[in-house]
Amino acid sequence: MRQSTPSQPEVVLSTAQHPRLSEYGRLIYPVISRRSGGLSLGINLNPAKNCNFDCIYCQVDRTIPKKSLKAPLKQVLKELEGWFEEIKKDNGSFKGYPLKDISIAGDGEPTLYKPLAELIREVLHLKNIHGLKEAKLVLFTNGTRILRDDLLAVFPEFMKNSGEIWFKLDYWDQESLKRINRSRCSFKRLIDNLVEVGGRFPLILQSCFFNWEGTPFETKTYQAYAELIGELIEKGVLIKHIQIYSLARTPADSRCLPLSGEQIIQVKNLILDRIEVEILTF
């Protein structure tokens, strides 16, 4: 059980604020998520902000110096169960917001967390015994370590229990990957991983698009992205839908500027003119 209760006034639920270390625990945090459509309970497995991507649009606040924080499995589960108990008391809600999902996300890449497969099994168990079966369990990932043997073994159970894999895809070739996500991983490796896991389990693709200071917006910038989506479908990738969104909070590089709603729709239409796929915009 948590020592504090959600009756305290400090928690602010807003799409404009996503603090990863909540007032009630270091590792579990409540947010109002645009993409979840309401209350999302986040699990921060990387409180030290370790990530193998360094996205120029990243909205995690890295201006605060890193601390030597860890996320022991036992503590994560203890905090999570405390939250589940409080939400259960309020008929599946917190501050009037029904729980939509539990998100394995936080301040870095979740698949870097060694006991992730065990965590998934335990979260599924806790979710069910607290009467929260309808809440989704979402795994955010950039795909770098999605093919871990232990994860592939747990994914069938994960999927049967309202699990979803949200796979990041903001790039369309090696150059855009290097420029946008600033990763050492190769484009080929990431796409191979996407094709492999997406051929077994349905994926939700997450694509954050933005304007660059001083560069005029042009839909043709995303033509190669649309072509890549078509290629993925031809290779048998199961795409549940694509989430196209832009910036809602301060990015790592201030030269990144949010797309307007009209510009997001233009990108959506560019893709739909070429392929048939469900696209949600935020």
Short mmCIF file of C-alpha atoms in Angstrom, two decimals:
data_model
loop_
_atom_site.label_atom_id
_atom_site.label_comp_id
_atom_site.label_asym_id
_atom_site.label_seq_id
_atom_site.Cartn_x
_atom_site.Cartn_y
_atom_site.Cartn_z
CA MET A 1 0.00 0.00 0.00
CA ARG A 2 1.09 3.55 -0.66
CA GLN A 3 1.55 5.73 2.38
CA SER A 4 -0.22 8.64 0.68
CA THR A 5 -3.66 8.63 -0.88
CA PRO A 6 -5.03 10.19 -4.06
CA SER A 7 -7.10 12.62 -1.98
CA GLN A 8 -4.02 14.85 -1.79
CA PRO A 9 -4.23 17.90 -4.09
CA GLU A 10 -0.80 17.71 -5.71
CA VAL A 11 -1.65 15.44 -8.65
CA VAL A 12 -2.60 17.47 -11.72
CA LEU A 13 -4.17 15.47 -14.53
CA SER A 14 -3.61 17.15 -17.88
CA THR A 15 -2.51 16.32 -21.42
CA ALA A 16 -0.02 19.19 -21.09
CA GLN A 17 1.74 17.65 -18.07
CA HIS A 18 3.04 14.08 -17.84
CA PRO A 19 5.27 13.95 -14.74
CA ARG A 20 6.89 10.52 -14.58
CA LEU A 21 7.57 10.45 -10.82
CA SER A 22 4.23 10.87 -9.12
CA GLU A 23 3.69 12.48 -5.74
CA TYR A 24 2.65 9.10 -4.32
CA GLY A 25 5.39 6.85 -5.62
CA ARG A 26 8.54 7.05 -7.65
CA LEU A 27 7.54 4.73 -10.44
CA ILE A 28 3.78 4.78 -11.04
CA TYR A 29 2.19 7.96 -12.38
CA PRO A 30 -1.33 8.92 -13.54
CA VAL A 31 -1.82 11.04 -16.67
CA ILE A 32 -4.63 12.07 -18.98
CA SER A 33 -3.53 10.70 -22.33
CA ARG A 34 -4.77 11.92 -25.69
CA ARG A 35 -4.00 8.61 -27.33
CA SER A 36 -5.51 6.48 -24.55
CA GLY A 37 -8.62 8.62 -24.50
CA GLY A 38 -8.56 9.25 -20.75
CA LEU A 39 -6.77 8.10 -17.63
CA SER A 40 -3.58 6.14 -18.18
CA LEU A 41 -1.55 4.71 -15.33
CA GLY A 42 2.10 4.79 -16.36
CA ILE A 43 4.87 2.48 -15.21
CA ASN A 44 8.26 4.17 -15.35
CA LEU A 45 10.90 1.46 -15.73
CA ASN A 46 13.63 3.99 -16.54
CA PRO A 47 13.56 6.66 -13.80
CA ALA A 48 17.24 7.34 -14.54
CA LYS A 49 16.10 8.33 -18.06
CA ASN A 50 18.15 5.72 -19.89
CA CYS A 51 17.20 5.25 -23.53
CA ASN A 52 18.92 3.96 -26.66
CA PHE A 53 17.10 6.58 -28.77
CA ASP A 54 17.74 10.31 -28.41
CA CYS A 55 14.76 11.72 -30.30
CA ILE A 56 14.93 15.40 -31.12
CA TYR A 57 11.23 15.74 -30.30
CA CYS A 58 11.38 13.78 -27.00
CA GLN A 59 9.07 15.36 -24.44
CA VAL A 60 10.70 13.78 -21.39
CA ASP A 61 12.25 16.56 -19.31
CA ARG A 62 15.97 15.83 -19.40
CA THR A 63 16.98 19.30 -18.19
CA ILE A 64 16.80 17.94 -14.65
CA PRO A 65 20.09 16.17 -13.78
CA LYS A 66 19.91 12.38 -13.79
CA LYS A 67 19.66 10.61 -10.50
CA SER A 68 20.77 7.09 -9.67
CA LEU A 69 17.23 5.79 -9.61
CA LYS A 70 16.25 2.19 -10.22
CA ALA A 71 12.99 0.33 -10.67
CA PRO A 72 13.15 -2.91 -8.67
CA LEU A 73 10.40 -5.27 -9.78
CA LYS A 74 9.12 -5.72 -6.22
CA GLN A 75 8.74 -1.97 -5.73
CA VAL A 76 7.03 -1.46 -9.09
CA LEU A 77 4.47 -4.13 -8.25
CA LYS A 78 3.92 -2.81 -4.72
CA GLU A 79 3.23 0.71 -5.98
CA LEU A 80 1.04 -0.58 -8.78
CA GLU A 81 -1.07 -2.71 -6.46
CA GLY A 82 -1.55 0.32 -4.21
CA TRP A 83 -2.90 2.28 -7.15
CA PHE A 84 -5.12 -0.61 -8.25
CA GLU A 85 -6.64 -0.81 -4.78
CA GLU A 86 -7.44 2.92 -4.79
CA ILE A 87 -8.89 2.78 -8.31
CA LYS A 88 -10.97 -0.27 -7.41
CA LYS A 89 -12.46 1.63 -4.45
CA ASP A 90 -13.59 4.35 -6.86
CA ASN A 91 -15.28 1.88 -9.24
CA GLY A 92 -12.36 1.77 -11.65
CA SER A 93 -11.69 5.52 -11.65
CA PHE A 94 -9.34 8.15 -10.24
CA LYS A 95 -10.46 11.74 -9.74
CA GLY A 96 -13.53 10.96 -11.82
CA TYR A 97 -11.58 9.55 -14.77
CA PRO A 98 -12.14 5.85 -15.62
CA LEU A 99 -8.93 3.88 -16.06
CA LYS A 100 -8.36 3.28 -19.77
CA ASP A 101 -4.99 1.57 -19.69
CA ILE A 102 -1.80 0.74 -17.86
CA SER A 103 1.17 1.90 -19.92
CA ILE A 104 4.64 0.42 -19.70
CA ALA A 105 6.50 3.51 -20.82
CA GLY A 106 8.24 6.15 -18.70
CA ASP A 107 11.51 7.95 -19.31
CA GLY A 108 13.27 5.46 -21.59
CA GLU A 109 12.96 2.30 -23.67
CA PRO A 110 11.03 -0.35 -21.66
CA THR A 111 12.58 -3.35 -23.42
CA LEU A 112 15.92 -2.43 -21.81
CA TYR A 113 14.37 -3.51 -18.47
CA LYS A 114 15.64 -7.02 -17.73
CA PRO A 115 12.63 -8.42 -15.82
CA LEU A 116 10.10 -6.97 -18.30
CA ALA A 117 8.53 -10.33 -19.19
CA GLU A 118 8.01 -11.15 -15.51
CA LEU A 119 6.58 -7.69 -14.94
CA ILE A 120 4.06 -8.20 -17.75
CA ARG A 121 2.87 -11.49 -16.25
CA GLU A 122 2.51 -9.96 -12.79
CA VAL A 123 0.67 -6.88 -14.07
CA LEU A 124 -1.80 -9.07 -15.95
CA HIS A 125 -2.40 -11.05 -12.76
CA LEU A 126 -2.89 -7.93 -10.60
CA LYS A 127 -5.12 -6.32 -13.19
CA ASN A 128 -7.42 -9.31 -13.24
CA ILE A 129 -7.66 -9.90 -9.47
CA HIS A 130 -8.53 -6.22 -8.93
CA GLY A 131 -11.37 -6.35 -11.43
CA LEU A 132 -9.61 -4.22 -14.04
CA LYS A 133 -9.73 -6.72 -16.90
CA GLU A 134 -11.13 -4.14 -19.31
CA ALA A 135 -8.15 -1.81 -18.89
CA LYS A 136 -5.59 -2.34 -21.62
CA LEU A 137 -1.95 -3.09 -20.90
CA VAL A 138 0.16 -1.11 -23.36
CA LEU A 139 3.85 -1.68 -24.10
CA PHE A 140 5.55 1.33 -25.67
CA THR A 141 8.69 0.41 -27.61
CA ASN A 142 11.13 1.67 -30.21
CA GLY A 143 11.58 -1.95 -31.25
CA THR A 144 15.28 -2.28 -30.57
CA ARG A 145 14.90 -5.27 -28.20
CA ILE A 146 11.36 -6.37 -28.97
CA LEU A 147 12.56 -9.80 -30.16
CA ARG A 148 13.87 -10.89 -26.77
CA ASP A 149 13.03 -14.59 -26.34
CA ASP A 150 11.32 -14.01 -22.99
CA LEU A 151 9.11 -11.29 -24.47
CA LEU A 152 8.10 -13.38 -27.47
CA ALA A 153 7.14 -16.12 -25.00
CA VAL A 154 4.89 -13.84 -22.94
CA PHE A 155 3.27 -11.92 -25.82
CA PRO A 156 0.52 -14.52 -26.55
CA GLU A 157 -0.77 -14.22 -22.96
CA PHE A 158 -0.26 -10.46 -23.12
CA MET A 159 -2.37 -10.17 -26.27
CA LYS A 160 -5.16 -12.38 -24.92
CA ASN A 161 -5.52 -10.06 -21.94
CA SER A 162 -6.09 -6.73 -23.70
CA GLY A 163 -2.41 -6.18 -24.39
CA GLU A 164 -1.20 -3.83 -27.12
CA ILE A 165 2.26 -3.15 -28.55
CA TRP A 166 2.73 0.49 -29.55
CA PHE A 167 5.73 0.48 -31.90
CA LYS A 168 7.46 3.79 -32.59
CA LEU A 169 7.93 4.63 -36.26
CA ASP A 170 8.81 8.27 -37.00
CA TYR A 171 11.36 7.56 -39.74
CA TRP A 172 11.40 6.05 -43.22
CA ASP A 173 15.09 5.47 -44.03
CA GLN A 174 18.52 5.49 -42.40
CA GLU A 175 18.97 9.24 -42.83
CA SER A 176 15.66 10.16 -41.20
CA LEU A 177 16.28 7.69 -38.37
CA LYS A 178 19.64 9.30 -37.66
CA ARG A 179 18.27 12.83 -37.92
CA ILE A 180 15.03 12.37 -35.96
CA ASN A 181 15.71 9.58 -33.48
CA ARG A 182 19.50 9.91 -33.28
CA SER A 183 19.94 6.20 -32.72
CA ARG A 184 22.94 3.96 -33.33
CA CYS A 185 20.60 1.19 -34.44
CA SER A 186 20.38 0.58 -38.16
CA PHE A 187 17.22 1.22 -40.12
CA LYS A 188 17.36 -2.32 -41.52
CA ARG A 189 17.55 -3.91 -38.08
CA LEU A 190 14.61 -1.92 -36.76
CA ILE A 191 12.44 -2.66 -39.78
CA ASP A 192 13.40 -6.35 -39.61
CA ASN A 193 12.33 -6.36 -35.96
CA LEU A 194 9.06 -4.64 -36.85
CA VAL A 195 8.32 -7.13 -39.62
CA GLU A 196 9.15 -10.09 -37.37
CA VAL A 197 7.02 -9.10 -34.39
CA GLY A 198 4.32 -7.53 -36.55
CA GLY A 199 3.96 -10.75 -38.50
CA ARG A 200 3.04 -12.54 -35.26
CA PHE A 201 1.07 -9.94 -33.35
CA PRO A 202 -0.97 -6.87 -34.37
CA LEU A 203 0.84 -3.59 -33.80
CA ILE A 204 -0.17 0.00 -33.25
CA LEU A 205 2.35 2.25 -34.96
CA GLN A 206 3.19 5.54 -33.23
CA SER A 207 4.40 8.34 -35.45
CA CYS A 208 5.26 11.77 -34.09
CA PHE A 209 5.57 14.35 -36.85
CA PHE A 210 6.50 18.00 -36.44
CA ASN A 211 7.63 21.12 -38.22
CA TRP A 212 11.24 22.23 -38.20
CA GLU A 213 11.96 25.87 -37.47
CA GLY A 214 12.56 27.79 -40.69
CA THR A 215 11.49 24.92 -42.97
CA PRO A 216 8.12 25.21 -44.75
CA PHE A 217 5.68 22.33 -44.24
CA GLU A 218 5.33 20.05 -47.27
CA THR A 219 3.26 16.87 -47.36
CA LYS A 220 5.72 15.33 -49.83
CA THR A 221 8.17 15.06 -46.91
CA TYR A 222 6.11 12.08 -45.75
CA GLN A 223 5.74 10.33 -49.09
CA ALA A 224 8.57 7.92 -48.26
CA TYR A 225 6.89 7.15 -44.93
CA ALA A 226 3.65 6.28 -46.75
CA GLU A 227 5.58 4.02 -49.12
CA LEU A 228 7.24 2.31 -46.16
CA ILE A 229 3.85 1.60 -44.57
CA GLY A 230 2.72 0.03 -47.83
CA GLU A 231 5.82 -2.17 -47.93
CA LEU A 232 5.27 -3.29 -44.34
CA ILE A 233 1.70 -4.33 -45.13
CA GLU A 234 2.89 -6.24 -48.21
CA LYS A 235 5.36 -8.09 -45.98
CA GLY A 236 2.53 -9.23 -43.73
CA VAL A 237 2.81 -6.77 -40.84
CA LEU A 238 -0.45 -6.69 -38.91
CA ILE A 239 -1.22 -3.02 -38.33
CA LYS A 240 -4.18 -2.44 -36.01
CA HIS A 241 -3.94 1.27 -36.67
CA ILE A 242 -1.46 4.13 -36.94
CA GLN A 243 -1.35 6.98 -34.44
CA ILE A 244 -0.19 10.22 -36.05
CA TYR A 245 0.35 12.97 -33.52
CA SER A 246 2.44 16.06 -32.90
CA LEU A 247 3.97 17.84 -29.93
CA ALA A 248 1.94 18.64 -26.82
CA ARG A 249 4.80 19.46 -24.46
CA THR A 250 8.29 20.98 -24.66
CA PRO A 251 10.57 18.93 -26.97
CA ALA A 252 14.26 18.17 -26.50
CA ASP A 253 15.16 20.50 -29.40
CA SER A 254 13.29 23.80 -29.38
CA ARG A 255 13.51 23.94 -33.17
CA CYS A 256 10.83 21.22 -33.28
CA LEU A 257 7.43 22.86 -33.63
CA PRO A 258 4.01 21.17 -33.53
CA LEU A 259 2.08 20.50 -36.71
CA SER A 260 -1.28 22.21 -36.96
CA GLY A 261 -4.42 20.09 -36.98
CA GLU A 262 -4.83 20.80 -40.68
CA GLN A 263 -1.26 19.71 -41.44
CA ILE A 264 -1.77 16.42 -39.54
CA ILE A 265 -4.88 15.73 -41.64
CA GLN A 266 -2.89 16.44 -44.81
CA VAL A 267 -0.30 13.83 -43.80
CA LYS A 268 -3.09 11.38 -42.98
CA ASN A 269 -4.71 11.90 -46.38
CA LEU A 270 -1.37 11.49 -48.16
CA ILE A 271 -1.07 8.02 -46.64
CA LEU A 272 -4.70 7.06 -47.25
CA ASP A 273 -4.37 8.04 -50.91
CA ARG A 274 -1.80 5.25 -51.26
CA ILE A 275 -2.83 2.50 -48.84
CA GLU A 276 -5.84 1.30 -46.89
CA VAL A 277 -5.10 1.46 -43.16
CA GLU A 278 -6.82 2.95 -40.11
CA ILE A 279 -5.19 6.18 -38.95
CA LEU A 280 -5.99 8.03 -35.73
CA THR A 281 -4.79 11.62 -35.34
CA PHE A 282 -4.03 13.57 -32.19
#
